[in-house]
Coordinates of C-alpha atoms and ligand atoms in Angstrom, one line a residue:
X27 CA 33.3 -12.4 -1.5
X28 CA 30.6 -13.4 0.9
X29 CA 31.5 -15.5 3.9
X30 CA 28.3 -17.3 5.0
X31 CA 28.6 -18.4 8.6
X32 CA 27.0 -21.5 10.0
X33 CA 23.8 -20.9 11.9
X34 CA 25.5 -22.2 15.1
X35 CA 28.6 -19.9 14.6
X36 CA 29.6 -18.2 17.8
X37 CA 30.3 -14.5 18.2
X38 CA 34.0 -15.2 18.6
X39 CA 34.1 -17.2 15.3
X40 CA 32.4 -14.3 13.5
X41 CA 34.8 -11.9 15.0
X42 CA 37.8 -14.0 14.1
X43 CA 36.7 -14.1 10.4
X44 CA 36.2 -10.3 10.4
X45 CA 39.7 -9.8 11.8
X46 CA 41.2 -12.1 9.2
X47 CA 39.4 -10.2 6.4
X48 CA 40.6 -6.9 7.7
X49 CA 44.2 -8.1 8.2
X50 CA 44.2 -8.9 4.4
X51 CA 43.5 -5.3 3.8
X52 CA 39.8 -5.8 2.8
X53 CA 36.8 -4.2 4.3
X54 CA 34.4 -6.4 6.2
X55 CA 30.7 -5.8 6.3
X56 CA 28.7 -7.9 8.8
X57 CA 25.0 -8.6 8.0
X58 CA 23.2 -10.5 10.7
X59 CA 20.2 -12.2 9.1
X60 CA 17.4 -13.9 10.9
X61 CA 19.1 -17.3 10.4
X62 CA 22.7 -16.8 9.7
X63 CA 25.4 -14.1 9.8
X64 CA 27.0 -13.2 6.5
X65 CA 30.3 -11.3 6.2
X66 CA 30.9 -9.3 3.0
X67 CA 34.7 -9.0 2.3
X68 CA 35.1 -6.2 -0.1
X69 CA 38.5 -5.5 -1.5
X70 CA 41.2 -7.1 -3.7
X71 CA 39.7 -10.3 -4.9
X72 CA 42.9 -12.3 -4.9
X73 CA 43.8 -11.3 -1.4
X74 CA 40.4 -12.3 -0.1
X75 CA 40.5 -15.6 -2.0
X76 CA 43.9 -16.4 -0.6
X77 CA 42.7 -16.1 2.9
X78 CA 41.4 -19.7 2.5
X79 CA 38.5 -19.2 4.9
X80 CA 36.7 -22.3 3.7
X81 CA 36.7 -24.8 6.5
X82 CA 37.5 -22.2 9.2
X83 CA 35.6 -22.5 12.5
X84 CA 32.0 -21.4 12.0
X85 CA 32.4 -20.8 8.3
X86 CA 29.7 -22.5 6.1
X87 CA 30.7 -21.4 2.7
X88 CA 32.6 -18.7 0.8
X89 CA 30.9 -17.4 -2.4
X90 CA 32.0 -14.7 -4.8
X91 CA 29.7 -11.7 -5.4
X92 CA 29.6 -11.6 -9.1
X93 CA 28.1 -8.1 -9.5
X94 CA 30.4 -5.1 -9.7
X95 CA 28.3 -3.5 -6.9
X96 CA 28.7 -5.6 -3.7
X97 CA 27.1 -4.0 -0.7
X98 CA 24.2 -2.8 -2.8
X99 CA 23.6 -6.2 -4.2
X100 CA 20.8 -8.5 -3.0
X101 CA 23.3 -11.3 -2.7
X102 CA 24.9 -9.6 0.3
X103 CA 21.6 -9.7 2.2
X104 CA 20.8 -13.3 1.1
X105 CA 17.5 -12.1 -0.2
X106 CA 16.5 -10.1 2.9
X107 CA 15.3 -6.6 2.2
X108 CA 16.6 -3.5 3.9
X109 CA 14.1 -1.6 6.1
X110 CA 15.5 1.8 7.0
X111 CA 14.6 3.6 10.2
X112 CA 14.6 7.4 9.5
X113 CA 13.4 10.0 11.8
X114 CA 11.1 7.6 13.6
X115 CA 9.7 6.3 10.3
X116 CA 10.3 3.0 8.6
X117 CA 10.9 2.7 4.9
X118 CA 10.9 -0.6 3.1
X119 CA 9.2 -3.9 3.7
X120 CA 5.5 -3.2 4.4
X121 CA 6.2 0.4 5.0
X122 CA 5.3 2.6 2.0
X123 CA 6.9 6.0 2.2
X124 CA 5.0 9.0 1.0
X125 CA 7.3 12.0 0.6
X126 CA 5.6 15.2 -0.4
X127 CA 6.3 19.0 -0.6
X128 CA 7.3 21.8 -2.9
X129 CA 9.9 21.5 -5.5
X130 CA 11.7 24.4 -3.9
X131 CA 11.3 26.3 -0.6
X132 CA 10.1 29.7 -1.8
X133 CA 8.8 31.3 1.4
X134 CA 7.9 30.5 5.0
X135 CA 4.2 30.7 4.2
X136 CA 4.3 28.5 1.1
X137 CA 6.4 25.8 2.9
X138 CA 4.5 25.7 6.1
X139 CA 1.1 25.7 4.4
X140 CA 2.2 22.8 2.2
X141 CA 3.8 20.9 5.2
X142 CA 0.6 21.1 7.2
X143 CA -1.6 19.9 4.4
X144 CA 0.6 17.0 3.3
X145 CA 1.1 15.9 6.9
X146 CA -2.7 15.9 7.6
X147 CA -3.1 13.8 4.5
X148 CA -0.7 11.2 5.8
X149 CA 2.7 12.1 4.1
X150 CA 5.5 10.9 6.2
X151 CA 8.4 13.1 5.0
X152 CA 8.5 16.7 3.8
X153 CA 10.5 17.4 0.7
X154 CA 11.8 20.8 -0.4
X155 CA 14.9 22.1 -2.1
X156 CA 17.0 24.9 -0.6
X157 CA 19.7 24.3 -3.2
X158 CA 18.3 23.7 -6.7
X159 CA 20.0 22.2 -9.7
X160 CA 18.6 24.4 -12.5
X161 CA 19.3 24.0 -16.2
X162 CA 19.7 27.7 -16.6
X163 CA 22.2 29.6 -14.5
X164 CA 19.9 32.6 -14.7
X165 CA 17.0 30.6 -13.1
X166 CA 16.2 30.8 -9.3
X167 CA 18.9 28.7 -7.6
X168 CA 17.2 28.2 -4.3
X169 CA 17.1 30.1 -1.0
X170 CA 20.2 28.3 0.4
X171 CA 20.6 28.6 4.1
X172 CA 17.5 30.8 4.5
X173 CA 15.6 27.9 2.9
X174 CA 17.1 25.4 5.3
X175 CA 15.9 27.6 8.2
X176 CA 12.4 27.5 6.8
X177 CA 12.6 23.7 6.5
X178 CA 13.8 23.5 10.1
X179 CA 10.8 25.5 11.2
X180 CA 8.4 23.2 9.2
X181 CA 10.0 20.2 10.8
X182 CA 9.7 21.7 14.3
X183 CA 6.0 22.5 13.8
X184 CA 4.9 19.3 12.1
X185 CA 7.4 16.8 13.3
X186 CA 8.0 15.6 9.7
X187 CA 11.5 14.5 8.8
X188 CA 13.0 16.5 5.9
X189 CA 14.2 15.3 2.5
X190 CA 16.4 18.0 0.9
X191 CA 19.0 18.1 -1.8
X192 CA 22.7 18.6 -1.3
X193 CA 24.6 19.8 -4.4
X194 CA 27.9 20.9 -3.1
X195 CA 30.0 19.4 -0.4
X196 CA 30.7 22.9 1.0
X197 CA 27.1 23.0 2.1
X198 CA 27.2 19.6 3.9
X199 CA 27.2 21.0 7.4
X200 CA 24.1 23.3 7.2
X201 CA 22.2 20.7 5.2
X202 CA 23.1 18.0 7.8
X203 CA 21.7 20.1 10.6
X204 CA 18.2 20.0 9.0
X205 CA 18.1 17.0 6.7
X206 CA 16.8 13.6 7.8
X207 CA 17.5 12.4 4.2
X208 CA 20.0 14.0 1.9
X209 CA 18.8 13.9 -1.6
X210 CA 21.5 13.5 -4.3
X211 CA 19.9 14.8 -7.5
X212 CA 19.8 13.1 -10.8
X213 CA 22.5 15.5 -12.1
X214 CA 24.9 14.6 -9.3
X215 CA 24.3 10.8 -9.3
X216 CA 27.9 10.3 -10.5
X217 CA 29.5 13.0 -8.4
X218 CA 31.7 10.5 -6.6
X219 CA 33.3 13.0 -4.1
X220 CA 29.8 14.1 -3.1
X221 CA 28.6 10.5 -2.7
X222 CA 31.7 9.6 -0.6
X223 CA 31.2 12.6 1.7
X224 CA 27.5 11.8 2.3
X225 CA 28.6 8.2 2.9
X226 CA 30.9 9.4 5.6
X227 CA 28.4 11.8 7.1
X228 CA 26.2 8.8 7.9
X229 CA 22.9 10.6 7.2
X230 CA 20.3 8.7 5.2
X231 CA 20.7 9.4 1.5
X232 CA 18.3 9.2 -1.4
X233 CA 20.1 8.8 -4.7
X234 CA 18.1 9.8 -7.8
X235 CA 18.9 8.0 -11.0
X236 CA 20.8 10.1 -13.5
X237 CA 19.0 11.3 -16.6
X238 CA 20.8 8.8 -18.8
X239 CA 22.1 6.3 -16.3
X240 CA 21.7 2.6 -16.3
X241 CA 20.5 0.7 -13.2
X242 CA 24.0 -0.6 -12.8
X243 CA 25.4 2.9 -12.7
X244 CA 22.8 3.8 -10.1
X245 CA 23.7 0.9 -8.0
X246 CA 27.4 1.8 -8.3
X247 CA 26.5 5.2 -7.0
X248 CA 24.8 3.6 -4.0
X249 CA 27.9 1.5 -3.5
X250 CA 30.0 4.7 -3.0
X251 CA 27.8 5.6 -0.1
X252 CA 27.5 2.1 1.3
X253 CA 31.3 1.6 1.1
X254 CA 31.7 4.4 3.6
X255 CA 29.7 2.4 6.2
X256 CA 26.5 4.3 5.6
X257 CA 23.7 1.7 5.1
X258 CA 20.8 4.1 4.9
X259 CA 20.5 4.4 1.2
X260 CA 17.3 4.8 -0.9
X261 CA 17.2 4.4 -4.6
X262 CA 15.0 6.7 -6.7
X263 CA 13.7 6.2 -10.2
X264 CA 12.7 9.7 -11.5
X265 CA 12.5 9.1 -15.3
X266 CA 15.1 8.8 -17.9
X267 CA 15.8 10.5 -21.2
X268 CA 14.5 8.6 -24.2
X269 CA 13.5 9.5 -27.8
X270 CA 10.0 10.4 -26.6
X271 CA 9.2 14.1 -26.3
X272 CA 5.5 14.0 -25.4
X273 CA 6.4 14.3 -21.8
X274 CA 9.4 15.5 -19.8
X275 CA 11.2 12.1 -19.1
X276 CA 10.1 8.5 -19.5
X277 CA 9.3 6.9 -16.2
X278 CA 11.1 3.5 -16.2
X279 CA 8.6 1.4 -14.5
X280 CA 10.6 -1.7 -15.2
X281 CA 13.3 -0.3 -13.0
X282 CA 11.1 -1.0 -9.9
X283 CA 10.9 -4.8 -10.0
X284 CA 14.4 -5.1 -11.5
X285 CA 16.1 -2.9 -8.9
X286 CA 14.3 -4.9 -6.3
X287 CA 15.7 -8.1 -7.7
X288 CA 19.2 -6.7 -8.0
X289 CA 19.4 -4.9 -4.7
X290 CA 18.1 -5.1 -1.1
X291 CA 17.7 -1.3 -0.9
X292 CA 14.3 0.4 -0.9
X293 CA 13.1 1.8 -4.2
X294 CA 11.3 5.2 -4.3
X295 CA 9.7 6.6 -7.4
X296 CA 9.4 10.3 -8.4
X297 CA 6.4 10.7 -10.7
X298 CA 6.6 14.5 -10.8
X299 CA 10.0 14.9 -12.5
X300 CA 9.3 12.0 -14.8
X301 CA 6.0 13.5 -16.0
X302 CA 6.6 17.2 -15.9
X303 CA 2.8 17.4 -16.1
X304 CA 0.3 17.3 -13.2
X305 CA -2.2 15.1 -15.1
X306 CA 0.3 12.3 -15.3
X307 CA 1.4 12.3 -11.7
X308 CA -1.4 10.2 -10.4
X309 CA -1.1 7.3 -12.9
X310 CA 2.7 7.4 -12.6
X311 CA 2.3 7.1 -8.8
X312 CA -0.2 4.3 -8.8
X313 CA 1.6 2.1 -11.3
X314 CA 4.9 1.9 -9.4
X315 CA 3.0 1.4 -6.1
X316 CA 1.2 -1.6 -7.6
X317 CA 4.5 -2.8 -9.0
X318 CA 6.1 -2.9 -5.5
X319 CA 7.8 0.4 -5.1
X320 CA 8.7 1.3 -1.5
X321 CA 7.5 4.9 -1.8
X322 CA 6.7 7.9 -3.8
X323 CA 8.2 11.4 -3.7
X324 CA 5.9 13.9 -5.1
X325 CA 5.7 17.7 -5.6
X326 CA 2.9 19.6 -4.1
X327 CA 2.2 23.4 -4.0
X328 CA -0.6 25.6 -2.6
X329 CA -0.7 27.6 -5.8
X330 CA 1.1 25.7 -8.6
X331 CA 0.4 28.5 -11.1
X332 CA 2.5 30.8 -9.0
X333 CA 5.3 28.4 -8.2
X334 CA 8.8 29.5 -8.9
X335 CA 9.9 26.1 -10.1
X336 CA 8.1 23.1 -11.6
X337 CA 4.6 24.5 -11.1
X338 CA 3.1 22.5 -14.1
X339 CA 3.9 19.2 -12.4
X340 CA 2.9 20.1 -8.8
X341 CA -0.2 18.6 -7.3
X342 CA -2.6 21.1 -5.8
X343 CA -2.6 21.0 -2.0
X344 CA -6.4 20.8 -2.2
X345 CA -6.2 17.5 -4.1
X346 CA -3.4 15.9 -2.1
X347 CA -5.6 14.1 0.5
X348 CA -7.6 12.3 -2.2
X349 CA -4.4 11.4 -4.0
X350 CA -2.7 10.0 -0.8
X351 CA -5.8 7.9 0.0
X352 CA -5.9 6.4 -3.5
X353 CA -2.2 5.7 -3.4
X354 CA -2.5 3.9 -0.1
X355 CA -5.2 1.7 -1.5
X356 CA -3.0 0.7 -4.5
X357 CA 0.1 0.2 -2.3
X358 CA -2.0 -2.2 -0.3
X359 CA -2.3 -4.4 -3.4
X360 CA 1.4 -4.9 -3.2
X361 CA 1.3 -5.6 0.6
X362 CA 2.3 -2.2 1.8
X363 CA 0.6 0.7 3.5
X364 CA 1.6 4.3 3.8
X365 CA 3.6 4.5 7.0
X366 CA 2.4 1.0 8.1
X367 CA 2.8 0.8 11.9
X368 CA 6.4 0.6 13.0
Ligands
PEP18 C1 14.1 17.6 -7.4 O1 13.7 16.5 -6.8 O2 13.7 18.7 -7.0 C2 15.0 17.4 -8.6 C3 15.6 18.5 -9.1 O3 15.0 16.2 -9.1 P1 16.0 15.5 -10.1 O4 17.4 15.6 -9.6 O5 15.4 14.1 -10.2 O6 15.8 16.3 -11.4
MN19 MN1 11.3 19.9 -9.0

Protein backbone atom coordinates (compact mmCIF):
# COMPACT_ATOMS: atom_id res chain seq x y z
CA UNK A 1 0.00 0.00 0.00
CA UNK A 2 1.01 3.57 -0.57
CA UNK A 3 -0.01 6.11 2.00
CA UNK A 4 0.08 9.52 0.35
CA UNK A 5 0.35 12.30 2.92
CA UNK A 6 -1.16 15.74 2.46
CA UNK A 7 1.31 18.41 1.42
CA UNK A 8 0.67 20.16 4.73
CA UNK A 9 1.23 16.99 6.81
CA UNK A 10 3.50 17.60 9.79
CA UNK A 11 6.52 15.54 10.76
CA UNK A 12 4.59 14.17 13.73
CA UNK A 13 1.71 13.04 11.51
CA UNK A 14 4.13 11.27 9.18
CA UNK A 15 5.84 9.63 12.13
CA UNK A 16 2.51 8.52 13.59
CA UNK A 17 1.59 6.77 10.33
CA UNK A 18 4.99 5.06 10.16
CA UNK A 19 4.53 3.78 13.70
CA UNK A 20 1.07 2.42 12.96
CA UNK A 21 2.33 0.65 9.87
CA UNK A 22 5.19 -0.90 11.79
CA UNK A 23 2.98 -1.92 14.68
CA UNK A 24 0.91 -3.92 12.16
CA UNK A 25 4.04 -5.91 11.37
CA UNK A 26 4.60 -4.24 7.99
CA UNK A 27 7.71 -2.45 6.79
CA UNK A 28 7.45 1.25 6.20
CA UNK A 29 9.38 3.08 3.56
CA UNK A 30 9.28 6.86 3.57
CA UNK A 31 9.80 8.72 0.32
CA UNK A 32 9.90 12.49 0.64
CA UNK A 33 9.03 13.92 -2.74
CA UNK A 34 9.24 17.59 -3.64
CA UNK A 35 5.54 18.10 -2.97
CA UNK A 36 4.36 15.35 -0.69
CA UNK A 37 5.65 12.56 1.49
CA UNK A 38 4.61 9.03 0.57
CA UNK A 39 4.89 6.05 2.89
CA UNK A 40 5.14 2.63 1.35
CA UNK A 41 3.69 -0.03 3.66
CA UNK A 42 5.09 -3.35 2.57
CA UNK A 43 3.79 -6.49 4.15
CA UNK A 44 0.68 -8.53 4.63
CA UNK A 45 -1.95 -6.81 2.52
CA UNK A 46 -4.88 -7.55 4.81
CA UNK A 47 -3.05 -6.27 7.87
CA UNK A 48 -2.19 -3.01 6.20
CA UNK A 49 -5.69 -2.58 4.79
CA UNK A 50 -7.18 -3.17 8.21
CA UNK A 51 -5.18 -0.30 9.65
CA UNK A 52 -7.85 2.01 8.29
CA UNK A 53 -5.46 4.85 7.70
CA UNK A 54 -7.86 6.73 5.44
CA UNK A 55 -8.92 9.89 7.19
CA UNK A 56 -6.08 9.76 9.73
CA UNK A 57 -4.43 13.12 10.47
CA UNK A 58 -2.27 14.22 7.57
CA UNK A 59 -3.28 11.29 5.33
CA UNK A 60 -4.52 12.24 1.88
CA UNK A 61 -5.14 8.84 0.33
CA UNK A 62 -4.27 5.16 0.60
CA UNK A 63 -3.65 3.37 -2.68
CA UNK A 64 -2.65 -0.21 -3.35
CA UNK A 65 0.55 -0.96 -5.27
CA UNK A 66 -0.70 -3.37 -7.87
CA UNK A 67 2.66 -4.61 -9.10
CA UNK A 68 4.33 -7.59 -7.37
CA UNK A 69 7.44 -5.46 -6.89
CA UNK A 70 6.71 -2.56 -4.60
CA UNK A 71 9.78 -0.52 -3.67
CA UNK A 72 11.14 -0.89 -7.20
CA UNK A 73 7.93 0.33 -8.80
CA UNK A 74 7.54 3.81 -10.20
CA UNK A 75 4.33 4.12 -8.18
CA UNK A 76 6.22 4.30 -4.91
CA UNK A 77 8.05 7.43 -6.11
CA UNK A 78 4.96 8.98 -7.62
CA UNK A 79 6.75 9.40 -10.93
CA UNK A 80 9.97 10.89 -9.51
CA UNK A 81 13.16 9.19 -10.72
CA UNK A 82 15.94 8.01 -8.44
CA UNK A 83 19.24 9.82 -8.77
CA UNK A 84 21.93 7.87 -6.92
CA UNK A 85 25.00 9.43 -5.36
CA UNK A 86 27.89 7.00 -5.66
CA UNK A 87 31.50 7.79 -4.83
CA UNK A 88 30.91 11.48 -5.46
CA UNK A 89 29.21 10.82 -8.82
CA UNK A 90 25.54 11.05 -9.63
CA UNK A 91 23.72 8.47 -11.69
CA UNK A 92 20.22 9.06 -13.06
CA UNK A 93 18.30 12.12 -14.14
CA UNK A 94 20.52 14.25 -16.34
CA UNK A 95 23.64 12.37 -15.23
CA UNK A 96 24.68 9.76 -17.78
CA UNK A 97 27.07 7.22 -16.26
CA UNK A 98 29.93 5.91 -18.35
CA UNK A 99 31.42 2.81 -16.74
CA UNK A 100 34.43 1.34 -18.51
CA UNK A 101 37.29 -1.06 -17.95
CA UNK A 102 38.45 -4.56 -18.61
CA UNK A 103 36.27 -7.63 -18.39
CA UNK A 104 38.64 -9.05 -15.85
CA UNK A 105 41.58 -7.76 -13.87
CA UNK A 106 44.52 -9.60 -15.42
CA UNK A 107 47.48 -7.66 -14.12
CA UNK A 108 48.48 -4.40 -12.50
CA UNK A 109 49.79 -2.97 -15.76
CA UNK A 110 46.72 -3.90 -17.81
CA UNK A 111 44.29 -2.53 -15.21
CA UNK A 112 46.14 0.68 -14.45
CA UNK A 113 46.80 1.45 -18.11
CA UNK A 114 43.10 0.97 -18.90
CA UNK A 115 42.01 2.99 -15.88
CA UNK A 116 44.15 5.99 -16.86
CA UNK A 117 42.90 6.00 -20.44
CA UNK A 118 39.21 5.62 -19.67
CA UNK A 119 39.43 8.27 -16.97
CA UNK A 120 41.07 10.77 -19.30
CA UNK A 121 38.31 10.12 -21.84
CA UNK A 122 35.63 10.95 -19.29
CA UNK A 123 34.59 7.57 -17.84
CA UNK A 124 33.17 8.01 -14.37
CA UNK A 125 33.55 4.49 -12.97
CA UNK A 126 36.12 1.76 -13.54
CA UNK A 127 34.80 -1.74 -14.08
CA UNK A 128 36.79 -4.94 -13.70
CA UNK A 129 36.08 -8.39 -12.37
CA UNK A 130 38.20 -10.09 -9.75
CA UNK A 131 35.71 -12.96 -9.49
CA UNK A 132 34.53 -14.14 -12.88
CA UNK A 133 31.49 -16.27 -13.67
CA UNK A 134 32.85 -18.47 -16.46
CA UNK A 135 30.86 -21.03 -18.41
CA UNK A 136 33.74 -23.47 -18.22
CA UNK A 137 35.14 -24.45 -14.83
CA UNK A 138 38.51 -24.83 -16.59
CA UNK A 139 38.57 -21.20 -17.75
CA UNK A 140 40.31 -18.41 -15.82
CA UNK A 141 38.18 -17.68 -12.78
CA UNK A 142 39.61 -14.28 -11.85
CA UNK A 143 42.48 -13.17 -9.62
CA UNK A 144 40.27 -12.99 -6.54
CA UNK A 145 41.70 -10.92 -3.68
CA UNK A 146 44.86 -10.15 -5.67
CA UNK A 147 42.57 -8.63 -8.31
CA UNK A 148 40.77 -6.58 -5.68
CA UNK A 149 44.12 -5.17 -4.52
CA UNK A 150 44.87 -4.06 -8.08
CA UNK A 151 41.45 -2.39 -8.31
CA UNK A 152 42.15 -0.62 -5.02
CA UNK A 153 45.39 0.70 -6.47
CA UNK A 154 43.64 1.89 -9.64
CA UNK A 155 41.05 3.66 -7.51
CA UNK A 156 43.72 5.29 -5.32
CA UNK A 157 45.59 6.56 -8.38
CA UNK A 158 42.70 7.72 -10.55
CA UNK A 159 40.02 8.47 -7.96
CA UNK A 160 37.54 6.46 -10.02
CA UNK A 161 34.89 4.53 -8.09
CA UNK A 162 34.98 0.79 -8.75
CA UNK A 163 32.28 -1.51 -10.14
CA UNK A 164 33.15 -5.15 -9.51
CA UNK A 165 31.25 -8.42 -9.33
CA UNK A 166 30.43 -10.40 -6.22
CA UNK A 167 29.56 -14.02 -6.89
CA UNK A 168 29.79 -15.57 -3.46
CA UNK A 169 28.62 -14.16 -0.17
CA UNK A 170 31.82 -15.49 1.43
CA UNK A 171 33.74 -12.82 -0.50
CA UNK A 172 31.49 -9.97 0.58
CA UNK A 173 33.92 -8.42 3.06
CA UNK A 174 36.95 -8.05 0.76
CA UNK A 175 34.73 -6.93 -2.13
CA UNK A 176 33.02 -4.32 0.06
CA UNK A 177 36.41 -2.91 1.01
CA UNK A 178 37.07 -1.95 -2.62
CA UNK A 179 33.75 -1.78 -4.46
CA UNK A 180 31.72 1.39 -4.81
CA UNK A 181 29.16 -0.60 -6.76
CA UNK A 182 28.76 -4.35 -6.34
CA UNK A 183 27.82 -6.02 -9.58
CA UNK A 184 25.44 -8.93 -9.43
CA UNK A 185 26.06 -10.82 -12.65
CA UNK A 186 23.40 -12.10 -14.99
CA UNK A 187 23.91 -15.64 -13.76
CA UNK A 188 23.28 -14.62 -10.18
CA UNK A 189 20.31 -12.36 -10.76
CA UNK A 190 18.06 -14.83 -8.98
CA UNK A 191 20.48 -15.76 -6.22
CA UNK A 192 18.22 -14.49 -3.51
CA UNK A 193 20.56 -15.03 -0.56
CA UNK A 194 23.25 -13.04 -2.38
CA UNK A 195 20.78 -10.25 -3.16
CA UNK A 196 19.61 -10.13 0.44
CA UNK A 197 23.17 -9.90 1.74
CA UNK A 198 24.16 -7.07 -0.60
CA UNK A 199 20.91 -5.40 0.36
CA UNK A 200 21.96 -5.57 4.01
CA UNK A 201 25.49 -4.42 3.23
CA UNK A 202 24.08 -1.12 1.98
CA UNK A 203 26.66 -0.74 -0.80
CA UNK A 204 25.27 0.41 -4.18
CA UNK A 205 24.38 -2.58 -6.35
CA UNK A 206 24.06 -3.04 -10.10
CA UNK A 207 21.89 -6.02 -10.97
CA UNK A 208 22.33 -7.48 -14.42
CA UNK A 209 19.33 -9.01 -16.12
CA UNK A 210 19.48 -12.79 -16.24
CA UNK A 211 20.11 -14.46 -19.58
CA UNK A 212 16.49 -15.55 -19.86
CA UNK A 213 14.80 -13.33 -17.32
CA UNK A 214 11.77 -11.16 -17.78
CA UNK A 215 11.75 -7.55 -16.73
CA UNK A 216 9.42 -8.46 -13.90
CA UNK A 217 11.94 -11.01 -12.63
CA UNK A 218 14.67 -8.36 -12.82
CA UNK A 219 12.54 -5.96 -10.82
CA UNK A 220 11.78 -8.65 -8.26
CA UNK A 221 15.53 -9.16 -7.88
CA UNK A 222 15.90 -5.42 -7.25
CA UNK A 223 13.09 -5.70 -4.71
CA UNK A 224 15.18 -8.17 -2.68
CA UNK A 225 17.88 -5.52 -2.30
CA UNK A 226 15.50 -2.61 -1.72
CA UNK A 227 13.55 -4.57 0.87
CA UNK A 228 16.66 -4.61 3.06
CA UNK A 229 16.68 -0.83 3.13
CA UNK A 230 19.30 -0.43 0.41
CA UNK A 231 18.01 2.15 -2.05
CA UNK A 232 21.09 2.30 -4.22
CA UNK A 233 20.13 -0.07 -6.99
CA UNK A 234 20.98 0.14 -10.68
CA UNK A 235 19.29 -2.09 -13.24
CA UNK A 236 21.35 -3.40 -16.13
CA UNK A 237 20.14 -4.70 -19.48
CA UNK A 238 22.93 -6.86 -20.94
CA UNK A 239 21.21 -8.84 -23.66
CA UNK A 240 19.00 -11.87 -23.45
CA UNK A 241 18.92 -15.26 -25.09
CA UNK A 242 16.73 -15.49 -28.18
CA UNK A 243 16.64 -17.77 -31.22
CA UNK A 244 19.13 -15.51 -33.00
CA UNK A 245 22.67 -16.90 -33.20
CA UNK A 246 24.37 -14.25 -35.36
CA UNK A 247 25.61 -12.48 -32.22
CA UNK A 248 26.12 -13.46 -28.61
CA UNK A 249 22.89 -12.22 -27.04
CA UNK A 250 20.06 -9.99 -28.23
CA UNK A 251 20.17 -6.54 -26.69
CA UNK A 252 16.64 -5.82 -25.58
CA UNK A 253 16.43 -2.14 -26.42
CA UNK A 254 12.74 -2.06 -25.58
CA UNK A 255 13.70 -2.86 -21.99
CA UNK A 256 15.13 0.67 -21.63
CA UNK A 257 11.92 2.72 -21.97
CA UNK A 258 9.79 -0.03 -20.43
CA UNK A 259 11.96 -0.39 -17.32
CA UNK A 260 11.89 3.37 -16.98
CA UNK A 261 8.10 3.29 -17.05
CA UNK A 262 7.85 0.45 -14.56
CA UNK A 263 10.53 1.59 -12.15
CA UNK A 264 12.16 4.73 -10.74
CA UNK A 265 15.60 3.04 -10.71
CA UNK A 266 18.35 4.09 -13.15
CA UNK A 267 18.80 1.82 -16.16
CA UNK A 268 22.31 0.98 -17.39
CA UNK A 269 23.03 -0.90 -20.62
CA UNK A 270 25.92 -3.30 -21.27
CA UNK A 271 26.51 -3.43 -25.04
CA UNK A 272 29.68 -5.56 -24.70
CA UNK A 273 28.12 -8.75 -23.35
CA UNK A 274 25.06 -8.34 -25.53
CA UNK A 275 27.11 -8.06 -28.71
CA UNK A 276 30.09 -10.26 -28.03
CA UNK A 277 31.66 -8.40 -30.98
CA UNK A 278 33.56 -5.13 -30.94
CA UNK A 279 32.01 -3.79 -34.14
CA UNK A 280 28.54 -3.87 -32.56
CA UNK A 281 29.48 -2.19 -29.30
CA UNK A 282 29.21 1.37 -30.60
CA UNK A 283 25.75 1.11 -32.22
CA UNK A 284 24.49 -0.86 -29.22
CA UNK A 285 25.70 1.97 -26.98
CA UNK A 286 24.37 4.87 -29.01
CA UNK A 287 20.88 3.41 -29.45
CA UNK A 288 20.14 2.96 -25.73
CA UNK A 289 21.67 6.38 -24.98
CA UNK A 290 19.21 7.93 -27.46
CA UNK A 291 16.40 5.86 -25.93
CA UNK A 292 16.99 7.36 -22.48
CA UNK A 293 19.30 4.88 -20.75
CA UNK A 294 21.04 6.30 -17.68
CA UNK A 295 24.43 4.88 -18.54
CA UNK A 296 26.60 2.40 -20.37
CA UNK A 297 28.98 -0.19 -18.95
CA UNK A 298 31.52 -1.19 -21.56
CA UNK A 299 34.60 -3.40 -21.77
CA UNK A 300 37.90 -1.82 -22.80
CA UNK A 301 41.37 -3.38 -23.07
CA UNK A 302 44.80 -2.06 -24.07
CA UNK A 303 45.45 -5.19 -26.20
CA UNK A 304 42.15 -6.98 -26.82
CA UNK A 305 43.80 -9.72 -28.87
CA UNK A 306 45.73 -10.77 -25.78
CA UNK A 307 42.85 -10.46 -23.31
CA UNK A 308 42.26 -13.48 -21.09
CA UNK A 309 38.53 -12.99 -21.23
CA UNK A 310 36.08 -11.40 -23.70
CA UNK A 311 38.80 -9.92 -25.95
CA UNK A 312 36.65 -9.97 -29.14
CA UNK A 313 34.13 -7.59 -27.59
CA UNK A 314 36.58 -5.23 -25.88
CA UNK A 315 37.02 -1.74 -27.29
CA UNK A 316 40.63 -0.74 -27.90
CA UNK A 317 41.88 1.77 -25.38
CA UNK A 318 43.09 3.87 -28.32
CA UNK A 319 39.54 4.19 -29.64
CA UNK A 320 37.86 4.90 -26.34
CA UNK A 321 38.06 8.71 -26.26
CA UNK A 322 36.38 8.96 -29.66
CA UNK A 323 33.70 6.49 -28.54
CA UNK A 324 33.05 8.41 -25.30
CA UNK A 325 32.73 11.74 -27.09
CA UNK A 326 30.21 10.35 -29.56
CA UNK A 327 28.23 8.69 -26.78
CA UNK A 328 28.08 11.99 -24.91
CA UNK A 329 26.65 13.70 -27.99
CA UNK A 330 23.93 11.08 -28.36
CA UNK A 331 23.11 11.08 -24.63
CA UNK A 332 22.57 14.82 -24.98
CA UNK A 333 19.70 14.12 -27.39
CA UNK A 334 17.92 12.43 -24.50
CA UNK A 335 18.73 15.33 -22.16
CA UNK A 336 21.71 13.74 -20.42
CA UNK A 337 25.45 14.32 -20.40
CA UNK A 338 28.22 12.04 -19.24
CA UNK A 339 28.75 12.95 -15.63
CA UNK A 340 26.70 16.17 -15.93
CA UNK A 341 27.73 18.53 -13.14
CA UNK A 342 26.55 17.36 -9.72
C1 LIG B 1 30.64 -9.05 -16.74
O1 LIG B 1 30.12 -7.93 -16.66
O2 LIG B 1 31.86 -9.22 -16.72
C2 LIG B 1 29.77 -10.23 -16.91
C3 LIG B 1 30.24 -11.45 -16.72
O3 LIG B 1 28.52 -9.91 -17.27
P1 LIG B 1 27.17 -10.80 -17.30
O4 LIG B 1 26.93 -11.23 -15.89
O5 LIG B 1 26.19 -9.83 -17.83
O6 LIG B 1 27.44 -11.94 -18.23
MN1 LIG C 1 33.14 -9.80 -19.82
